[in-house]
mmCIF file of C-alpha atoms in Angstrom:
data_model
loop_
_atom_site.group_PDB
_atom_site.id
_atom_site.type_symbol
_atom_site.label_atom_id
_atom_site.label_comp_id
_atom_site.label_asym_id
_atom_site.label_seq_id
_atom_site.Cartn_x
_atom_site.Cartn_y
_atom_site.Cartn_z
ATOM 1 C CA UNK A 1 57.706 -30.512 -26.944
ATOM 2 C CA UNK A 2 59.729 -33.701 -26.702
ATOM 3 C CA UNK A 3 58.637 -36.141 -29.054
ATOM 4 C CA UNK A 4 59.033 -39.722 -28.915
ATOM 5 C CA UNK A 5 57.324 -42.084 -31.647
ATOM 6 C CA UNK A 6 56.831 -46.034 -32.060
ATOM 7 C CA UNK A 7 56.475 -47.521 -35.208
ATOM 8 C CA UNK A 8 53.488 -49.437 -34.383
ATOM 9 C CA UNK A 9 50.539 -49.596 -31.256
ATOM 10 C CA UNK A 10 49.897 -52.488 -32.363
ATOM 11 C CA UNK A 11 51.376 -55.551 -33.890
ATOM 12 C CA UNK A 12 50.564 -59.191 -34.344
ATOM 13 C CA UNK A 13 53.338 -62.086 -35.132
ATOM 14 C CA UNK A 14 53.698 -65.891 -35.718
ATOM 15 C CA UNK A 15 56.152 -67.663 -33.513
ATOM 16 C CA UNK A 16 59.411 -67.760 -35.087
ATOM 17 C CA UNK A 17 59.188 -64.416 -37.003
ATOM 18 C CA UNK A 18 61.892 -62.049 -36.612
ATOM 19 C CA UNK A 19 60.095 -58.304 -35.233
ATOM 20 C CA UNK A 20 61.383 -55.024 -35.483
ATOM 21 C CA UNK A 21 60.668 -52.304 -33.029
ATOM 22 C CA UNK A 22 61.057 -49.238 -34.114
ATOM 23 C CA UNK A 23 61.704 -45.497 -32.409
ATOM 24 C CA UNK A 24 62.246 -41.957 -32.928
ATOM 25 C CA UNK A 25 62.957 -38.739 -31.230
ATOM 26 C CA UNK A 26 63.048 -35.449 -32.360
ATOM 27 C CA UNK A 27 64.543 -33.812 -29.542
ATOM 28 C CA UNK A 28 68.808 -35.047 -30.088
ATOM 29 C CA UNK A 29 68.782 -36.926 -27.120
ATOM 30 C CA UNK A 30 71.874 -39.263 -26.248
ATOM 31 C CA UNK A 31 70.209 -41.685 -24.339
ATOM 32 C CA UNK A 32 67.774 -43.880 -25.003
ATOM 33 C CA UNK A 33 66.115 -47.080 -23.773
ATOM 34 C CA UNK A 34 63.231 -50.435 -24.526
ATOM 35 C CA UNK A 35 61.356 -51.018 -21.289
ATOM 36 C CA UNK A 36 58.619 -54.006 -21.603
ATOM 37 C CA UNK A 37 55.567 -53.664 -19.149
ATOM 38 C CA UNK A 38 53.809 -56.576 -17.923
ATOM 39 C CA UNK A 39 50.648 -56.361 -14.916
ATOM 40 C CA UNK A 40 52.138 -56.829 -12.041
ATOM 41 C CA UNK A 41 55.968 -56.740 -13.261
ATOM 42 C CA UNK A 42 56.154 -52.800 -13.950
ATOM 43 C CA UNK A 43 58.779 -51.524 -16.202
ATOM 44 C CA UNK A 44 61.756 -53.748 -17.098
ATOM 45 C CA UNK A 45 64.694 -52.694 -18.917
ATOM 46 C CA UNK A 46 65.631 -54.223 -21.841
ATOM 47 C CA UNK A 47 68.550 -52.736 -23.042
ATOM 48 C CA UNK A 48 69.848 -48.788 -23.770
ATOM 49 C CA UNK A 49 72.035 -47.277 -25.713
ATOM 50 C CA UNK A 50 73.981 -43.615 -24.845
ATOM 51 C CA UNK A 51 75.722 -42.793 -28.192
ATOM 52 C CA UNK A 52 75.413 -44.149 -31.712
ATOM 53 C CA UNK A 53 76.454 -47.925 -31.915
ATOM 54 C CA UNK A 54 76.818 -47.870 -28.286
ATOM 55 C CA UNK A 55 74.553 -50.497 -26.427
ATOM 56 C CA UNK A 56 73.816 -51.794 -23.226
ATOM 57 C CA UNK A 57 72.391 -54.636 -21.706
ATOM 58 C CA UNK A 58 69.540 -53.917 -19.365
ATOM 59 C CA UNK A 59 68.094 -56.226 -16.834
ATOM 60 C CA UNK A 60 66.143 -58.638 -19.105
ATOM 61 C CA UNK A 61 67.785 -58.769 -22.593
ATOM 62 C CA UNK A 62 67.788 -62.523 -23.492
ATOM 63 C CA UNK A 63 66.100 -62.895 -26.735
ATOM 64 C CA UNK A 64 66.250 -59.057 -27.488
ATOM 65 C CA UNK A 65 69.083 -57.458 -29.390
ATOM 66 C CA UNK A 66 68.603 -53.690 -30.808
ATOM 67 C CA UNK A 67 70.384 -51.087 -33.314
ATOM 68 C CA UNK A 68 71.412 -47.587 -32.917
ATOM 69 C CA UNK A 69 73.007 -46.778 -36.389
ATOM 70 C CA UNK A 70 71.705 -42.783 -35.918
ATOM 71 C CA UNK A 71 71.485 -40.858 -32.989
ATOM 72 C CA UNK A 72 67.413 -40.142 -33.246
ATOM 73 C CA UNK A 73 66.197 -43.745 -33.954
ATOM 74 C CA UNK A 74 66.747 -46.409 -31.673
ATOM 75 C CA UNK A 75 65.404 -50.225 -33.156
ATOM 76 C CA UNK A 76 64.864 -53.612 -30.550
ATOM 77 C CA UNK A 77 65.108 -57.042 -32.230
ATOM 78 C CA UNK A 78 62.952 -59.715 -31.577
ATOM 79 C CA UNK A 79 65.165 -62.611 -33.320
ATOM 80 C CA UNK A 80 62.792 -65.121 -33.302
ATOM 81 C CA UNK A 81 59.792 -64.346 -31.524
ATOM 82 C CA UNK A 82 58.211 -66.225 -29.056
ATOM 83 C CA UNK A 83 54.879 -66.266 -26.958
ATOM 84 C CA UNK A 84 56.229 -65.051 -23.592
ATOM 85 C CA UNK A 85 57.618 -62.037 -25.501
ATOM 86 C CA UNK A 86 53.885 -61.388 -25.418
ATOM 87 C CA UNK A 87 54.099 -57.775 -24.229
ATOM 88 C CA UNK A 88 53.614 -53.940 -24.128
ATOM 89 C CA UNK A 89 56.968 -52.274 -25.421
ATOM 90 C CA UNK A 90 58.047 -48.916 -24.191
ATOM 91 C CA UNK A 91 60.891 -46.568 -25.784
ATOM 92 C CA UNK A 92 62.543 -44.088 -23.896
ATOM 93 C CA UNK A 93 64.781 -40.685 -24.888
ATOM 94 C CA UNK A 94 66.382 -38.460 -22.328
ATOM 95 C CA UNK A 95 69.338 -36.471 -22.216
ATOM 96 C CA UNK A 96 72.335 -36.876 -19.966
ATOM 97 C CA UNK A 97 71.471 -35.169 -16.504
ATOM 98 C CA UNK A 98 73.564 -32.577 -14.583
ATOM 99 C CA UNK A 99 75.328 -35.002 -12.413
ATOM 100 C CA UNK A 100 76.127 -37.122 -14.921
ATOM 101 C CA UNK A 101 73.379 -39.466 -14.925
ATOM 102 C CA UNK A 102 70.177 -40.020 -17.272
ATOM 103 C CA UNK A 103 68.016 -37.172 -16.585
ATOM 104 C CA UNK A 104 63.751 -36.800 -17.639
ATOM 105 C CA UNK A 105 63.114 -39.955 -19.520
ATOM 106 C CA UNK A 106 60.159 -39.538 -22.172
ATOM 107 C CA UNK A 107 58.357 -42.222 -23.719
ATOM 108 C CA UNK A 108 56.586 -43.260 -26.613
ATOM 109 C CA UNK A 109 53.199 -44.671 -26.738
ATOM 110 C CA UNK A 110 54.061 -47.884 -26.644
ATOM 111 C CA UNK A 111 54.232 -51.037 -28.896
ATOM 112 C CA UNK A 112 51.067 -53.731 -27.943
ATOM 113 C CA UNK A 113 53.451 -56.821 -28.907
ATOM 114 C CA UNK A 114 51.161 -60.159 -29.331
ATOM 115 C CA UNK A 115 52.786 -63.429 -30.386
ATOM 116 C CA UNK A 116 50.824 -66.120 -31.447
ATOM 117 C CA UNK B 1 72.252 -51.776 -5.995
ATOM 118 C CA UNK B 2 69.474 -48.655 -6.818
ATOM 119 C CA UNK B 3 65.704 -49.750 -6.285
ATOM 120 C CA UNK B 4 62.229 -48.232 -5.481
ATOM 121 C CA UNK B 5 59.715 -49.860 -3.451
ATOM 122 C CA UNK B 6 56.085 -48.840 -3.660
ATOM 123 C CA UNK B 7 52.941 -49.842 -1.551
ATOM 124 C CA UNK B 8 51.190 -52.810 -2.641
ATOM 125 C CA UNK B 9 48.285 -53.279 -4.512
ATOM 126 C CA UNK B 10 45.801 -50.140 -6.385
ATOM 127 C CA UNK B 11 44.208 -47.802 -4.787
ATOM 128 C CA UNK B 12 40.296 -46.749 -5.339
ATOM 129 C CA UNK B 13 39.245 -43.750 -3.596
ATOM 130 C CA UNK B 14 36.254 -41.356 -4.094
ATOM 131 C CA UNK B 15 36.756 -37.962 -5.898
ATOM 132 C CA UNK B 16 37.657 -35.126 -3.920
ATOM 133 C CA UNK B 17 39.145 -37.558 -1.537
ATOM 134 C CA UNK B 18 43.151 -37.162 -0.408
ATOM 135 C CA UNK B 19 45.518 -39.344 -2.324
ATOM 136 C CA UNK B 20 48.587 -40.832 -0.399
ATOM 137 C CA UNK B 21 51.306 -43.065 -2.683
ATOM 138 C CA UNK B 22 54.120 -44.228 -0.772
ATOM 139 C CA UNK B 23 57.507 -44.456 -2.263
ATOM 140 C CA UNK B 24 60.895 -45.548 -0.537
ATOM 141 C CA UNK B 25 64.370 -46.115 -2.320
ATOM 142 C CA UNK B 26 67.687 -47.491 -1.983
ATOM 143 C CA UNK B 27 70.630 -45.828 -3.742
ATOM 144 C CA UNK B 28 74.222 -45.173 -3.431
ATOM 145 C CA UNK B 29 75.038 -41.644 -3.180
ATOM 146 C CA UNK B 30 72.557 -38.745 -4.230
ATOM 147 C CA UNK B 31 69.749 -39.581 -6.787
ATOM 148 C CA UNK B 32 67.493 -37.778 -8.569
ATOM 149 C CA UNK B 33 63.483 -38.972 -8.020
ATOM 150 C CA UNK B 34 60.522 -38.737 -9.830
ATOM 151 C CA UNK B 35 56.805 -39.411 -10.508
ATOM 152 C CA UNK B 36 55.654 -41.268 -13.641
ATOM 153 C CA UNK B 37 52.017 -41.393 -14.649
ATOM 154 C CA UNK B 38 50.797 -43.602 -16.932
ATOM 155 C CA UNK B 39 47.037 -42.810 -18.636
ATOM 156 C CA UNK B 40 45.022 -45.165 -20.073
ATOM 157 C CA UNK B 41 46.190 -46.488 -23.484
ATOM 158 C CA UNK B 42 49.027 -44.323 -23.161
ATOM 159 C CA UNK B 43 53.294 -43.712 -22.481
ATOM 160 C CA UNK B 44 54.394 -43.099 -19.489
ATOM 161 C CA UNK B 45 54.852 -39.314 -18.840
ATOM 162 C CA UNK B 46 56.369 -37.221 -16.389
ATOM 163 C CA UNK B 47 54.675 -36.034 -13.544
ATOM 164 C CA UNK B 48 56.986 -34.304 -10.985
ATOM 165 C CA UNK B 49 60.760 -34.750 -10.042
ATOM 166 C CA UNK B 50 63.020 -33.674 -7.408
ATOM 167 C CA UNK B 51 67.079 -33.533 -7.474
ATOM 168 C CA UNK B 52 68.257 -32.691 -3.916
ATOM 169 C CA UNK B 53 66.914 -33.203 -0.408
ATOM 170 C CA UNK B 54 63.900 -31.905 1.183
ATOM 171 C CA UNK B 55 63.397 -30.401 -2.781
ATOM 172 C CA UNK B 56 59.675 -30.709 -3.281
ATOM 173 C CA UNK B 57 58.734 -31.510 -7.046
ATOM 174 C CA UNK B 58 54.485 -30.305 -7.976
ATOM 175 C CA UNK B 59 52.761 -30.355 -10.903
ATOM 176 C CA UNK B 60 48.948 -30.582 -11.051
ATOM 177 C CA UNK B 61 48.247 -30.424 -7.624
ATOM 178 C CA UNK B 62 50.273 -33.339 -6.971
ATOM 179 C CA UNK B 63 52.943 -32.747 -4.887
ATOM 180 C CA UNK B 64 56.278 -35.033 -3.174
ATOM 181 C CA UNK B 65 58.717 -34.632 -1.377
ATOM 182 C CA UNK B 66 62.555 -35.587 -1.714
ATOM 183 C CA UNK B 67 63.205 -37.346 2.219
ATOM 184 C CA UNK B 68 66.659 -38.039 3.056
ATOM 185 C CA UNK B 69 66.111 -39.043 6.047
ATOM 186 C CA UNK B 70 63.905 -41.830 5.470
ATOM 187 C CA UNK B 71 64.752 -42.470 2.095
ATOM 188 C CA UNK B 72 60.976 -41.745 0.713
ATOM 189 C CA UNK B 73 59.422 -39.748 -1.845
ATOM 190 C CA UNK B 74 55.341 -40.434 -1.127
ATOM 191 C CA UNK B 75 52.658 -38.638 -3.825
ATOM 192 C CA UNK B 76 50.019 -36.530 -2.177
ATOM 193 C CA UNK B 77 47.248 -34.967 -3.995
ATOM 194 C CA UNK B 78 44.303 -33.188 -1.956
ATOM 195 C CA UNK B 79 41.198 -33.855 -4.203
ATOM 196 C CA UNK B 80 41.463 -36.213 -6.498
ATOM 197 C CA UNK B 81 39.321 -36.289 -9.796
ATOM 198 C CA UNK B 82 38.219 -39.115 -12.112
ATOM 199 C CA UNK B 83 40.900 -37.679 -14.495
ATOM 200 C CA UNK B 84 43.392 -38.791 -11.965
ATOM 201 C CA UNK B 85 42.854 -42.073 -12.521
ATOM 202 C CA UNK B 86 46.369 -43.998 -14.050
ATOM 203 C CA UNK B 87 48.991 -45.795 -12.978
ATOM 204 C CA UNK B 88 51.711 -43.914 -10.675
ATOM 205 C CA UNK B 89 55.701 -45.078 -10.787
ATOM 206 C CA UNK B 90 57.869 -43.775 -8.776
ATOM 207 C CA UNK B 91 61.371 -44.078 -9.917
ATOM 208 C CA UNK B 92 65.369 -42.715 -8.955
ATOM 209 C CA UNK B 93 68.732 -42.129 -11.177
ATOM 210 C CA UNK B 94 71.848 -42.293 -9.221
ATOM 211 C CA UNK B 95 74.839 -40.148 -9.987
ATOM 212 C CA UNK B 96 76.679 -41.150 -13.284
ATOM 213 C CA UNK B 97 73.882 -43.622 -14.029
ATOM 214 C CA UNK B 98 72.301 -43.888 -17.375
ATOM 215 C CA UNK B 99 69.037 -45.858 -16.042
ATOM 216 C CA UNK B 100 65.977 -45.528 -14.030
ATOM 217 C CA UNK B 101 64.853 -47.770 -11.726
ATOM 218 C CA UNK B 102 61.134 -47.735 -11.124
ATOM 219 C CA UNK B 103 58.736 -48.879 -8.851
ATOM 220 C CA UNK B 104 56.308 -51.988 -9.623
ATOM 221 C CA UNK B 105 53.643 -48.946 -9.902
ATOM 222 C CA UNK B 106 50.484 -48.525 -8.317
ATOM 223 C CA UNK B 107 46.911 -48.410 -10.268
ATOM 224 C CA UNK B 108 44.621 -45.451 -8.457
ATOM 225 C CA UNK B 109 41.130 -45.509 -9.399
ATOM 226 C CA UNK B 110 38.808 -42.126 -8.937
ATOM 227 C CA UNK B 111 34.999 -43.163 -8.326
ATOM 228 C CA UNK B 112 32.465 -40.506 -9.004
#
């Protein structure tokens, strides 16, 4: 079984702090993503990265940056938190699908981000 | 651009009843589609897929099928449980894409 892991469920920070996100899979996967989840928003895309040091900007990635220095562990960057970063944080792993495209994402459990 | 729209608003339905979740799309070329769930307190996981038209993905007596036609992908199940109950996304990858675009999601909620 695909495994995804997320270095916290839950975390609590001051405004200001700098976060770190962290996430692992097992299963040598290329891609990977950070989604946040807010009611009513669904899943946005933060950024993704497809290869070691390779990184892309996703829909919403002001105020994010990440890290992909191996190919299992993927890292987001809150540089300075802030309250509407207030969020649930979802990683992502897949591998590259047969027409060339991101095939079966799985996720993690997710990250319960509160900033106070 | 790729997007998925899905019916507003959750969904509460008794068990045993017949679950319907609709699910359109726009994409360029030939996309792959699938079901999300998402449990309580949990990741979201997958729940069926489908790569080519008229495919029909299944998995846990949930079943959808890939539309061409009228660019949908709707989630049926026949008898629902209180297990069931979770949010659904539906979501597409186009061809040489490395993302997912999902629906907005849709909370279903099983009564006993």
């Amino acid at each position: 079984d695909v495994k995804v892991t997320q270095s916290s469920r839950y975390l609590v920070k001051r405004t200001g702090e700098k976060v770190f996100l962290e996430c692992v899979q097992d299963m040598d996967h290329e891609n990977m993503f950070w989604y946040r989840q807010d009611p009513g928003l669904g899943l946005r895309l933060i950024y993704f990265s497809y290869d070691v040091k390779m990184k892309e900007k996703g829909d919403i990635p002001e105020g994010y940056s990440v890290s992909r220095e191996k190919k299992e562990r993927f890292s987001l960057i809150l540089e300075s938190a802030s309250t509407n970063q207030t969020s649930m944080y979802l990683c992502a792993s897949a591998v590259v699908g047969g027409q060339g495209g991101t095939d079966t994402q799985y996720f993690g459990p997710g990250t319960r981000l509160t900033v106070l | 651009g790729n997007s998925v729209t899905q019916m507003e608003g959750p969904v509460t339905l008794s068990e045993e009843a017949f679950l319907t979740i609709n699910c359109t799309y726009t994409a360029t070329g030939y996309p792959s589609l699938f079901w999300y769930v998402q449990y309580p307190g949990e990741g979201l996981q997958l729940l069926l897929k489908a790569t080519k038209a008229d495919d029909k993905g299944s998995n846990k007596g949930f079943e959808a099928t890939y539309r061409k036609e009228t660019t949908s992908f709707h989630l049926e199940k026949g008898s629902v449980q209180v297990s069931d109950s979770a949010v659904y996304f539906c979501a597409l990858t186009a061809y040489g894409n490395n993302r997912l675009a999902f629906g907005k999601g849709n909370q279903v909620v099983v009564i006993p």
